[in-house]
Short mmCIF file of C-alpha atoms and ligand atoms in Angstrom, two decimals:
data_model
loop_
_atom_site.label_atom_id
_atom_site.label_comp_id
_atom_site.label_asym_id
_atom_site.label_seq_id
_atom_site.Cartn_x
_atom_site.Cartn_y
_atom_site.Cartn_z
CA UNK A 970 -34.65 -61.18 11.99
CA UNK A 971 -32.39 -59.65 9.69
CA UNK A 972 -34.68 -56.47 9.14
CA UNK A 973 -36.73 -54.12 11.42
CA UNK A 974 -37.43 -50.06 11.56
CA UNK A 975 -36.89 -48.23 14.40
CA UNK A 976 -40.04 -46.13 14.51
CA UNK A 977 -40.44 -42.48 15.96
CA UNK A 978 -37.23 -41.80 17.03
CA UNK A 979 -35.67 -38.06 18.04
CA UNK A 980 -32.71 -38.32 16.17
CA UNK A 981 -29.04 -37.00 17.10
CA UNK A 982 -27.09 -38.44 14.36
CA UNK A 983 -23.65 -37.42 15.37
CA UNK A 984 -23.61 -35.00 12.32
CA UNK A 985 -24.58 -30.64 12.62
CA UNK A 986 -27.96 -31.97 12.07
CA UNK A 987 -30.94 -30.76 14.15
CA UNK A 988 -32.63 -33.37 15.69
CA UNK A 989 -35.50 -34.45 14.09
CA UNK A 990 -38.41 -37.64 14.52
CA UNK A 991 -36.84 -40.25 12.10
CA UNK A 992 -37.39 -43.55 11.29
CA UNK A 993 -34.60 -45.49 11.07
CA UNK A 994 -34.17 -48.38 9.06
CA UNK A 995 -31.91 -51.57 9.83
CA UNK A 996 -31.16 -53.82 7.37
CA UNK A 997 -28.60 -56.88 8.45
CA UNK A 998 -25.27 -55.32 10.18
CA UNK A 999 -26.25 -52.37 8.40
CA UNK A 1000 -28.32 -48.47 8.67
CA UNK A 1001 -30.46 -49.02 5.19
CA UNK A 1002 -32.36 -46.23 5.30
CA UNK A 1003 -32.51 -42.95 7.64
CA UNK A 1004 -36.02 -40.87 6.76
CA UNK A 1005 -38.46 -38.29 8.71
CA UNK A 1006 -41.07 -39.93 10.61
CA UNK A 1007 -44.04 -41.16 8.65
CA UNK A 1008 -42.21 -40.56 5.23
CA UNK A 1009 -42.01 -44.37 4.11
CA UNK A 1010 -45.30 -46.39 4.58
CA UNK A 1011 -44.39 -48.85 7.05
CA UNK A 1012 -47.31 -51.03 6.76
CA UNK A 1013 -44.65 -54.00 5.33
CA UNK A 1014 -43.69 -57.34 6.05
CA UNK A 1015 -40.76 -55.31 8.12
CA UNK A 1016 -40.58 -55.49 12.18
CA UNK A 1017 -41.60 -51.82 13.00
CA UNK A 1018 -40.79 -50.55 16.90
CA UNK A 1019 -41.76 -47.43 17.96
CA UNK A 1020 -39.08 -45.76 19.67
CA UNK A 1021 -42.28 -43.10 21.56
CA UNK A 1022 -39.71 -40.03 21.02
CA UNK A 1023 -37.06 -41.09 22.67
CA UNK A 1024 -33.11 -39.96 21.58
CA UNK A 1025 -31.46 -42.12 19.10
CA UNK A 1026 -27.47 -41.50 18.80
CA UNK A 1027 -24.81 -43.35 17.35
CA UNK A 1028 -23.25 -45.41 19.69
CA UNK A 1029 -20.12 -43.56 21.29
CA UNK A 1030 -16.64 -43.51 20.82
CA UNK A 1031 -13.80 -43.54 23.51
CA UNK A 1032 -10.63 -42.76 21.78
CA UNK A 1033 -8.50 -43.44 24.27
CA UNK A 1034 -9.07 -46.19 27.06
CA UNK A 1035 -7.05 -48.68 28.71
CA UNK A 1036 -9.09 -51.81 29.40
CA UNK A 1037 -6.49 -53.87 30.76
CA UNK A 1038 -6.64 -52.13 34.19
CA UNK A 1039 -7.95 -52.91 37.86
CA UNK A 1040 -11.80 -53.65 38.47
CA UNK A 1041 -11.47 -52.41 42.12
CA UNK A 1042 -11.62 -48.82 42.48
CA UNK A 1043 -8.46 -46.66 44.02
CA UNK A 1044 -6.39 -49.54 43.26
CA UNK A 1045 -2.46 -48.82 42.92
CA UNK A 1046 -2.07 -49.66 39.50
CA UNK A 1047 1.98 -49.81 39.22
CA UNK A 1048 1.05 -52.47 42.01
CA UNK A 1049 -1.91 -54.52 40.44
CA UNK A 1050 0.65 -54.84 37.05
CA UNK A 1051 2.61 -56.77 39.33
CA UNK A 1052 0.75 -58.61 41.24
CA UNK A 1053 -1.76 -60.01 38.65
CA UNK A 1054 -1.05 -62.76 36.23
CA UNK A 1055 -1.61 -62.18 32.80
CA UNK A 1056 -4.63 -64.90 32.65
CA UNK A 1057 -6.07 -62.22 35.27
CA UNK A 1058 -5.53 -59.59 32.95
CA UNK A 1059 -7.34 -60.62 29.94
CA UNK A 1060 -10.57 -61.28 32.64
CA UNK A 1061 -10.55 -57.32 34.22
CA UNK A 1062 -10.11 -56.38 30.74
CA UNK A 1063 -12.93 -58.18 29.54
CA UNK A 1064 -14.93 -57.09 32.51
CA UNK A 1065 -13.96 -53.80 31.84
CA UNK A 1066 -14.73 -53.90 27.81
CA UNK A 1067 -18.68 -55.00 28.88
CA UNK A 1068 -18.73 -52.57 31.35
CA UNK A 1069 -17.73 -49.94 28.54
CA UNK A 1070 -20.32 -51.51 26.07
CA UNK A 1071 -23.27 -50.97 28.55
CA UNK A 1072 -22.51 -47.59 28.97
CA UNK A 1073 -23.58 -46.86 25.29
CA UNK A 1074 -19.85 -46.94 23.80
CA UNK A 1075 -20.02 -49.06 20.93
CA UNK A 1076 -16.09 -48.52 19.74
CA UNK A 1077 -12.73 -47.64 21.74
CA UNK A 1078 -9.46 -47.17 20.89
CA UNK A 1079 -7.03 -49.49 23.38
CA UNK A 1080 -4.48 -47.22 23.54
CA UNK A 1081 -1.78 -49.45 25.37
CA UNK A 1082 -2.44 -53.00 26.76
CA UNK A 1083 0.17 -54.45 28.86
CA UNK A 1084 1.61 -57.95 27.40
CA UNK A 1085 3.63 -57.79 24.71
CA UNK A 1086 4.53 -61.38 24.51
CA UNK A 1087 0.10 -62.02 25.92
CA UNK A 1088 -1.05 -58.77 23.84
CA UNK A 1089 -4.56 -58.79 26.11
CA UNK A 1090 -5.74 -55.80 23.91
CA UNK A 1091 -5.78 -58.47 20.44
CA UNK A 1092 -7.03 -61.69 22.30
CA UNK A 1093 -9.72 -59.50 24.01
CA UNK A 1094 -10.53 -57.88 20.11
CA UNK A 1095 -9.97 -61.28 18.70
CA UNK A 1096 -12.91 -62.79 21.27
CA UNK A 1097 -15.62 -60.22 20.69
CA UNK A 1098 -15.08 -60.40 16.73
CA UNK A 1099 -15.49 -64.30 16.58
CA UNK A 1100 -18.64 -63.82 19.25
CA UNK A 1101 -17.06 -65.46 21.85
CA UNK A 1102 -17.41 -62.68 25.04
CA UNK A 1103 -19.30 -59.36 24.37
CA UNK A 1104 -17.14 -56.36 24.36
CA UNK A 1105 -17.19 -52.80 22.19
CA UNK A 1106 -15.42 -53.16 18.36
CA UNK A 1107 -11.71 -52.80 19.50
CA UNK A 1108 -9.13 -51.06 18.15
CA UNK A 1109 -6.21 -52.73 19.75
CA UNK A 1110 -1.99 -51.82 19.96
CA UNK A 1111 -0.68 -54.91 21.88
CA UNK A 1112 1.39 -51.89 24.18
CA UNK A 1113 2.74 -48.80 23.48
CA UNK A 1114 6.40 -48.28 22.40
CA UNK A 1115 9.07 -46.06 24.79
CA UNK A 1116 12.53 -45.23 24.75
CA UNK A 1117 14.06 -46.30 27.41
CA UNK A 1118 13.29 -44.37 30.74
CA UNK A 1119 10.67 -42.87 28.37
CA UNK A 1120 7.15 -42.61 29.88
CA UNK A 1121 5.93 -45.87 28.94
CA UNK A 1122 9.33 -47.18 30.89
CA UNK A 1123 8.95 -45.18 34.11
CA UNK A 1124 6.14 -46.78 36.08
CA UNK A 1125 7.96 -48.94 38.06
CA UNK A 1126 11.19 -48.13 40.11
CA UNK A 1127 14.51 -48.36 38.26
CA UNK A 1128 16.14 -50.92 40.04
CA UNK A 1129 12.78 -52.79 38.38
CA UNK A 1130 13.20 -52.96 34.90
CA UNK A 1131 10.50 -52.81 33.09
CA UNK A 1132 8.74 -56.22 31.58
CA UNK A 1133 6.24 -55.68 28.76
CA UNK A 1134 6.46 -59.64 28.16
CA UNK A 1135 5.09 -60.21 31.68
CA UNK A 1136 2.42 -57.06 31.40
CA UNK A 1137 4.65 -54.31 33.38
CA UNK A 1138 6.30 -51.50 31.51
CA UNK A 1139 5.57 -50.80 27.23
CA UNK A 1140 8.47 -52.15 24.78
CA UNK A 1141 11.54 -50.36 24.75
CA UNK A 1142 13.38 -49.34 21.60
CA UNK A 1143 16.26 -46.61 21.38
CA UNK A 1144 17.50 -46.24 18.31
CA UNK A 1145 15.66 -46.02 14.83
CA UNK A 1146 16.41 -49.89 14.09
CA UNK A 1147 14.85 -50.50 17.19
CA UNK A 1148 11.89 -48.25 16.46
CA UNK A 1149 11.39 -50.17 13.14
CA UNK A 1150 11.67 -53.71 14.77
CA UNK A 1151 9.17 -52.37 17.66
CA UNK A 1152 6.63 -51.53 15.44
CA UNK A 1153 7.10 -55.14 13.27
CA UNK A 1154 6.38 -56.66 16.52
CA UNK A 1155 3.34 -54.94 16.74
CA UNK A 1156 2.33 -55.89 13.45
CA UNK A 1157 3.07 -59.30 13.77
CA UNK A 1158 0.95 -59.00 16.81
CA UNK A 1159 -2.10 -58.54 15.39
CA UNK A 1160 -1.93 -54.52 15.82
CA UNK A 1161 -4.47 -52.20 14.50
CA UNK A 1162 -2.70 -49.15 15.26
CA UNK A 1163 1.07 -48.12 17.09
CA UNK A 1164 0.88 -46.41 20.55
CA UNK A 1165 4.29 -44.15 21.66
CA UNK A 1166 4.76 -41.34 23.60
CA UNK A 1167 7.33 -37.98 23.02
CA UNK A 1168 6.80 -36.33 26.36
CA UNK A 1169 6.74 -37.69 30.02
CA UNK A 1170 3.31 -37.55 32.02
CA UNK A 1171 1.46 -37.30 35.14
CA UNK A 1172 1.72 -40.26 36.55
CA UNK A 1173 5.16 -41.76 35.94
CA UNK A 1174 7.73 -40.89 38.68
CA UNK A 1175 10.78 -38.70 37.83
CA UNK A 1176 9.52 -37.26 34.23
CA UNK A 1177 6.81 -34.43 33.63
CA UNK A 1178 4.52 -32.91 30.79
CA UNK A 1179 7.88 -31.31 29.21
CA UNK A 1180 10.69 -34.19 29.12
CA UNK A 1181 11.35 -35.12 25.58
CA UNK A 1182 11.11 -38.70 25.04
CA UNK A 1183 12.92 -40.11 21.43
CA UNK A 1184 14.80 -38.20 18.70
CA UNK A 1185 13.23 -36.99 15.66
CA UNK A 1186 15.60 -39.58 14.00
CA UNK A 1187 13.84 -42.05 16.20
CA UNK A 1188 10.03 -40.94 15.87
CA UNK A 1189 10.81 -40.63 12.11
CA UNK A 1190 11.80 -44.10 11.81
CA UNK A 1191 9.28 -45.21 13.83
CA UNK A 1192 6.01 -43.41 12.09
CA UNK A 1193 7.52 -44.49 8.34
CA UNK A 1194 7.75 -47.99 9.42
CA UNK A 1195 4.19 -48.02 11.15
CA UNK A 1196 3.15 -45.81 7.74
CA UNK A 1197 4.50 -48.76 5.49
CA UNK A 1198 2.08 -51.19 7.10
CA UNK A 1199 -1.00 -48.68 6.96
CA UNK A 1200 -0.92 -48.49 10.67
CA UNK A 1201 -1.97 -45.43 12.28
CA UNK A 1202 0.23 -44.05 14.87
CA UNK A 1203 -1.22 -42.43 18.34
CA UNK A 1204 1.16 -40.46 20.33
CA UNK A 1205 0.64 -39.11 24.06
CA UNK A 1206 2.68 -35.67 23.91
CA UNK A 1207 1.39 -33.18 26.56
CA UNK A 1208 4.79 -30.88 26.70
CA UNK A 1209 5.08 -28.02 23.43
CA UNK A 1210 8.25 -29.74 22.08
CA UNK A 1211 7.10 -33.36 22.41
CA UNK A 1212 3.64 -32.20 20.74
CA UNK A 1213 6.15 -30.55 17.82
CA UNK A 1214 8.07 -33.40 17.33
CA UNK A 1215 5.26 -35.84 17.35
CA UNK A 1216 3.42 -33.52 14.28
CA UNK A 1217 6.82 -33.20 12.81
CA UNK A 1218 7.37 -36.83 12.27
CA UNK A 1219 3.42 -36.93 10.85
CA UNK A 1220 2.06 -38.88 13.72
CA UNK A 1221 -1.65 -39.12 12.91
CA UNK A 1222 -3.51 -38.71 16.64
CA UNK A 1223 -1.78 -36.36 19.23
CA UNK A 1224 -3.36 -37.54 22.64
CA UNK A 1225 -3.58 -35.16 25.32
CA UNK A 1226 -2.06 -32.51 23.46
CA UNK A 1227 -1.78 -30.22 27.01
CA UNK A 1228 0.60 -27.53 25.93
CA UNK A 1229 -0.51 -27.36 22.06
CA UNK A 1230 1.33 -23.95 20.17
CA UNK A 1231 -0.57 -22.14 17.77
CA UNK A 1232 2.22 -22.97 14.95
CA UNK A 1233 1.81 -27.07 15.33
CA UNK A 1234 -2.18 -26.86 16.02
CA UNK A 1235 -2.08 -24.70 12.55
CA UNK A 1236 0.32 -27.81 11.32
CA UNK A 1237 -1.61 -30.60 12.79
CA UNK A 1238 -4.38 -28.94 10.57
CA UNK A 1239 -2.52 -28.74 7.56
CA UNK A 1240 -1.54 -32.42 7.76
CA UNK A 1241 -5.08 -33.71 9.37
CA UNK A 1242 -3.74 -34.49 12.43
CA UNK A 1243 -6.61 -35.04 15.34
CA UNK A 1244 -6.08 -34.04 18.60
CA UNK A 1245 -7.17 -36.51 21.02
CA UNK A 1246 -8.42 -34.07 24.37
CA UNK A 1247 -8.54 -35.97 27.76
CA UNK A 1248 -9.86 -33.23 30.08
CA UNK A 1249 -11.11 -35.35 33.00
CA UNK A 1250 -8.77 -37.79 33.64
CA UNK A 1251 -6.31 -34.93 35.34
CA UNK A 1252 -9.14 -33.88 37.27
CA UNK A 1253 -9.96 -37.17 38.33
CA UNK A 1254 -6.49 -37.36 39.51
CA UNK A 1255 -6.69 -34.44 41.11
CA UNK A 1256 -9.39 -35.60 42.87
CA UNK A 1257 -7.57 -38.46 44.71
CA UNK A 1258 -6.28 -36.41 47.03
CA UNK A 1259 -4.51 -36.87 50.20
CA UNK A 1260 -4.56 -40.69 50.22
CA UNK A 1261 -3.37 -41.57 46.93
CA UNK A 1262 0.07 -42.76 46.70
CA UNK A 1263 1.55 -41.35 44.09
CA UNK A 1264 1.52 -37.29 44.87
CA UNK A 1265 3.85 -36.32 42.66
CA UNK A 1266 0.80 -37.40 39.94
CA UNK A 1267 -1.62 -35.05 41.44
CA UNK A 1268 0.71 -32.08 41.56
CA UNK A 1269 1.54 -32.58 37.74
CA UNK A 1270 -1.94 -32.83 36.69
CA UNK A 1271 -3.09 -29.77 38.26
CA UNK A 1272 -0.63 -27.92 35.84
CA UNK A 1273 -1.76 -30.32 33.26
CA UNK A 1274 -5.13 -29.27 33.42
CA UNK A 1275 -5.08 -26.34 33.05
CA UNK A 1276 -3.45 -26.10 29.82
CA UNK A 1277 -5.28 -28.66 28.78
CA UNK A 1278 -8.30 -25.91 28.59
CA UNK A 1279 -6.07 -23.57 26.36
CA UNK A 1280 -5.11 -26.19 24.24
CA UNK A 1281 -8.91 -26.89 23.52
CA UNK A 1282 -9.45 -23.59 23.06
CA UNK A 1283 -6.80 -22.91 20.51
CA UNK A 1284 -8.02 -26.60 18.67
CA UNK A 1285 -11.01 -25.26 18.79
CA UNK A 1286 -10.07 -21.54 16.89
CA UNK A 1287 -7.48 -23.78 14.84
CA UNK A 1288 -10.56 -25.27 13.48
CA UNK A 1289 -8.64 -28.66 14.16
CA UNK A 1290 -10.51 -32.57 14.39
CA UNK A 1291 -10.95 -32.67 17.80
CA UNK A 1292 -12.03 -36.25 19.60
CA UNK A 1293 -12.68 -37.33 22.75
CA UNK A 1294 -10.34 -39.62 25.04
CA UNK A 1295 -10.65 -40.48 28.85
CA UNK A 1296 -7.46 -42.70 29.37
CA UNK A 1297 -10.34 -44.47 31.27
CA UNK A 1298 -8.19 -47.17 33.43
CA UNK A 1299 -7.67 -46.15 37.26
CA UNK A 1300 -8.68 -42.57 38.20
CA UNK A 1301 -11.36 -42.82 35.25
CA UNK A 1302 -13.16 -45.96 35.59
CA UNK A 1303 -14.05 -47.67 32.21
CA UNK A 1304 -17.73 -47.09 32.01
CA UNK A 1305 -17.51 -44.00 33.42
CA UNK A 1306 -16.36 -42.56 30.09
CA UNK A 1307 -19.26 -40.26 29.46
CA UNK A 1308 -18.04 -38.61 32.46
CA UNK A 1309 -15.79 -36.22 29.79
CA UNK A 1310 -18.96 -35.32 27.95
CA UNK A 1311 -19.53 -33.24 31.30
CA UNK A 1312 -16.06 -31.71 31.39
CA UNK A 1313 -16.02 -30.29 27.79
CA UNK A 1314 -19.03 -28.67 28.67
CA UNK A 1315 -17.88 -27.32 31.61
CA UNK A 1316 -15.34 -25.76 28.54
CA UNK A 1317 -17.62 -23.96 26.82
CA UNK A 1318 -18.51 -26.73 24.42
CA UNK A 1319 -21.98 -27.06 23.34
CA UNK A 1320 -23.43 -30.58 24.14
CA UNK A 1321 -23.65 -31.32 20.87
CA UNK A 1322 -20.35 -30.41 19.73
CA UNK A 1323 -19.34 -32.70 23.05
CA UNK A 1324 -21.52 -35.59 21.56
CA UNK A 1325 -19.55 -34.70 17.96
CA UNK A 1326 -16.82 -35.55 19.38
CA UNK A 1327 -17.26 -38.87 20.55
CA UNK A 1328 -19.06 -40.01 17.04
CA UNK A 1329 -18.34 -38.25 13.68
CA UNK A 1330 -14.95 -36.47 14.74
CA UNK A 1331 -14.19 -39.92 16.61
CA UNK A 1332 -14.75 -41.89 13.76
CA UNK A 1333 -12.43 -39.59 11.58
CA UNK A 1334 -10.01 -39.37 13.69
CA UNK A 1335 -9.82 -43.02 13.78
CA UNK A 1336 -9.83 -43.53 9.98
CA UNK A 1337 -13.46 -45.13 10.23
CA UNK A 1338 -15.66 -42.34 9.22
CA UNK A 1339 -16.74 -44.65 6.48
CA UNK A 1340 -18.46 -46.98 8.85
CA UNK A 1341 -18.98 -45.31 12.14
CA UNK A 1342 -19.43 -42.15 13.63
CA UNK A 1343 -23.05 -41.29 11.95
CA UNK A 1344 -26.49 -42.65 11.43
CA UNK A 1345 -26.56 -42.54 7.95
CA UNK A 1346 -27.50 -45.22 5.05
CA UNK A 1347 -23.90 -47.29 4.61
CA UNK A 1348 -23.03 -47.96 8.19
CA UNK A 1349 -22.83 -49.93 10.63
CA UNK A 1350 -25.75 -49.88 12.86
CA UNK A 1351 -23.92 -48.81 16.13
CA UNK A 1352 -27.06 -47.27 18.08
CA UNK A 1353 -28.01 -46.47 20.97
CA UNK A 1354 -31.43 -45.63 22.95
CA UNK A 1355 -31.23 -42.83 25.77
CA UNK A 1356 -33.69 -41.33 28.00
CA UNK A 1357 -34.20 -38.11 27.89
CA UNK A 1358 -32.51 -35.34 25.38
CA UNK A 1359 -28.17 -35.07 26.44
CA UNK A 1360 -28.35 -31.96 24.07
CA UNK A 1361 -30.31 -30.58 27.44
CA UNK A 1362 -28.58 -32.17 29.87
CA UNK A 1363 -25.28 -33.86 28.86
CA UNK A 1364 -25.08 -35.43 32.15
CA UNK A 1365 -27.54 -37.80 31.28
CA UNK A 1366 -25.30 -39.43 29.63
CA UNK A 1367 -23.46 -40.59 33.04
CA UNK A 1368 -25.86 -42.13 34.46
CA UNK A 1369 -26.15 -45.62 33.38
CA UNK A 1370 -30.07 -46.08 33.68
CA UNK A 1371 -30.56 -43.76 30.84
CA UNK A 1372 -28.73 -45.72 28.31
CA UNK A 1373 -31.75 -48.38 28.21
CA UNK A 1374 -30.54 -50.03 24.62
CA UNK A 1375 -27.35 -50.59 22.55
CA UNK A 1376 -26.76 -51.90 19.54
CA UNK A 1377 -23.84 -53.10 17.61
CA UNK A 1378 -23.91 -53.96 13.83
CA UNK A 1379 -27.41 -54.41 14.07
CA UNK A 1380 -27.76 -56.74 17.07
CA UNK A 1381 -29.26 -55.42 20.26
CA UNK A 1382 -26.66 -56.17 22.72
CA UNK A 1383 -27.65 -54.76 25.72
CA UNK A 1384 -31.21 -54.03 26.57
CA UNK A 1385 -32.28 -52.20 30.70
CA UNK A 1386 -35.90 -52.02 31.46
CA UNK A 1387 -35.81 -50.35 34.43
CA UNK A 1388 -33.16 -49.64 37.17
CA UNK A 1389 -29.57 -50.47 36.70
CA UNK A 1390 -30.07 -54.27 35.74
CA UNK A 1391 -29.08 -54.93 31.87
CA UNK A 1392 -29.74 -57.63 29.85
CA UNK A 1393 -26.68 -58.16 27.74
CA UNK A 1394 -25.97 -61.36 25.05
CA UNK A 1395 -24.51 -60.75 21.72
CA UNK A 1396 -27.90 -61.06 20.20
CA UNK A 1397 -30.80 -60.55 22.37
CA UNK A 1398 -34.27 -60.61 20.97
CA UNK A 1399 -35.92 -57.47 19.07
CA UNK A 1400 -38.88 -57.36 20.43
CA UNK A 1401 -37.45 -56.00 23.89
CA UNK A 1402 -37.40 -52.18 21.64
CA UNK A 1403 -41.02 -52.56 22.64
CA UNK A 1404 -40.70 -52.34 25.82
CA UNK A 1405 -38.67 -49.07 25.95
ZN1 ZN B 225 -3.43 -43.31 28.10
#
């Protein structure tokens, strides 16, 4: 069936729109048509499912995950590198990419596997595209790119050097030349964008939200080259100079952003540069508490977090593109992503501007606002089917029994009845939508 209409539908389509009952109409991979109910006789030769009311949205985008991490929860993940084997690697991720998929996000950005020499990040992209496992449309950066003791180079103890061929530590490179051969690698990888970082973090021992990682020699070096090969770059900067330096060298995605300035938000919107907020990841590792191992982490993040709700606000006035990330891996779970819907609107955001965010601002900020992000004629038919109306209750959105449908260019690919149990294959058949 390379055809059908989705029938009756309360449409969110990711845009300022107010909802409205739409029929919806599918046509192979792609949305043909998008019209008010009952506009379009649909007495045809066309499957026609009616959808009773429920909320239509564009399937979701995560902007910043890391798939290649534990399936266990309050796992140690400096650890867990270590002690799994690659081959192990590429199965948690894979876990973790359905696990993302059922929770109605259709497209993430990988935003650092762990292999360089075994990028997991392509061979898990690589697998879903040719149909061979089920995942969400990838975005992958076979590992991010440090300097060395940089924050991609810290999460092990020194006297362990880092080992991005074996899936511990992200590739170092001091020095432009390096920079330039870093990001080749990448490319020859199979990369679809260049992760780095120009400010230590949270979690890595002995550097914090304001260390400067790389020159501007470096990062200049580094963005041209990635630039030349119409790679995007992606830089987590949470400290005011790092975030400066990182808009200076015309980065395209600032993630995290904590301790954003006025001057470089009014910069970043000069240039089109997206900020890429992760508000509930530092709460999350907050939230660990007493028994987590790394305590240093939670102390950091508390100061993290709270700038983190300036820096939105200032985005916000700025009038920047603002996404949403979860650096979903160990204190976010994947498939808990929606879980920073509820945390922008404990912001102030509206739930739709939340939903925004994770579909037309996403899709921009990713450079695929031609073919996600929207339900409009053109694109791909990322959809999915949720009880209920999230521009009421956002938190709906958590809780995995509500997202009861999603499809992916066109193809239902996970279908739940009732209770948590999904059906998921990489095509399953159409006429489950009537039993919605
Ligand atoms: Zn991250």
């Amino acid at each position: 069936m390379k055809s059908f209409i989705l029938h009756n539908a309360r449409l969110i389509d990711g845009s300022d729109n107010e909802p409205f009952l739409a029929d919806i109409f599918i046509k192979n991979s792609l949305i043909e048509k998008v019209e008010p109910k009952g506009k379009t006789n649909l007495s045809s030769d066309i499957p026609m499912f009616d959808l009773k009311k429920r909320t239509i949205m564009p399937g979701l985008i995560d902007c910043h995950v890391h798939l290649v991490a534990p399936l266990e929860a309050n796992s140690h993940e400096p650890f867990w590198k270590l002690n799994t084997p690659p081959s192990m690697k590429i199965l948690c991720a894979e876990a973790n990419a359905l696990k993302t998929l059922k929770a109605g996000f259709t497209t993430v950005r990988n935003c650092g596997g762990l292999s360089t020499g075994l990028p997991e990040d392509i061979f898990l992209r690589n697998a879903i595209n040719s149909g061979y496992t089920l995942g969400p449309r990838i975005l992958a950066c076979a590992n991010g790119i440090s300097m060395t003791g940089g924050h991609g180079d810290r999460g092990f103890p020194a006297f362990l050097p880092s080992h991005p061929e074996l899936g511990y530590g992200d590739v170092p490179a001091d020095g432009p030349t390096d920079c330039r051969r870093a990001v080749r690698r990448k490319v020859k990888a199979g990369a679809d964008f260049i992760k780095t970082f120009t400010t230590g973090g949270a979690s890595t021992p002995g550097d914090g939200p304001h260390s400067v990682d790389f020159t501007m020699e470096e990062l200049k070096a580094l963005v041209e080259e990635a630039h030349a090969h119409k790679k995007k770059v992606a830089v987590h900067a949470v400290g005011t100079q790092g975030i400066r330096n990182a808009v200076e060298a015309g980065v395209d995605t600032v993630e995290h952003g904590s301790f954003l300035d006025r001057e470089t938000a009014e910069k970043m919107k000069a240039q089109g540069t997206s900020l890429i907020t992760t508000l509930a990841i530092y709460k999350a590792i907050i939230n660990r508490g007493k028994s987590y191992p790394n305590q240093e982490a939670i102390r950091k993040a508390r100061v993290v977090s709270d700038a983190n709700s300036s820096a939105l606000a200032l985005a916000r006035q700025v009038g920047l593109n603002i996404a949403m990330g979860t650096d979903a891996s160990g204190s976010i779970r994947n498939g808990e992503n929606a879980s920073e819907f509820v945390a922008l609107v404990e912001e102030g955001l509206s739930p739709r501007e939340a939903i925004g965010m994770a579909t037309a601002n996403a899709a921009k900020a990713l450079g695929l606002e031609k073919s996600i992000g929207t339900i409009e004629p053109g694109k791909k038919a990322d959809l999915i089917i949720v009880n209920g109306d999230p521009l009421a209750n956002i938190s709906l959105l958590t809780i995995r029994t509500n997202i009861r449908m999603v499809i992916k260019s066109g193809k239902i690919v996970c279908f739940r009845e009732s209770g948590e149990n999904a059906a998921v294959g990489s095509d399953l058949p159409k006429s489950w939508i009537n039993r919605i």
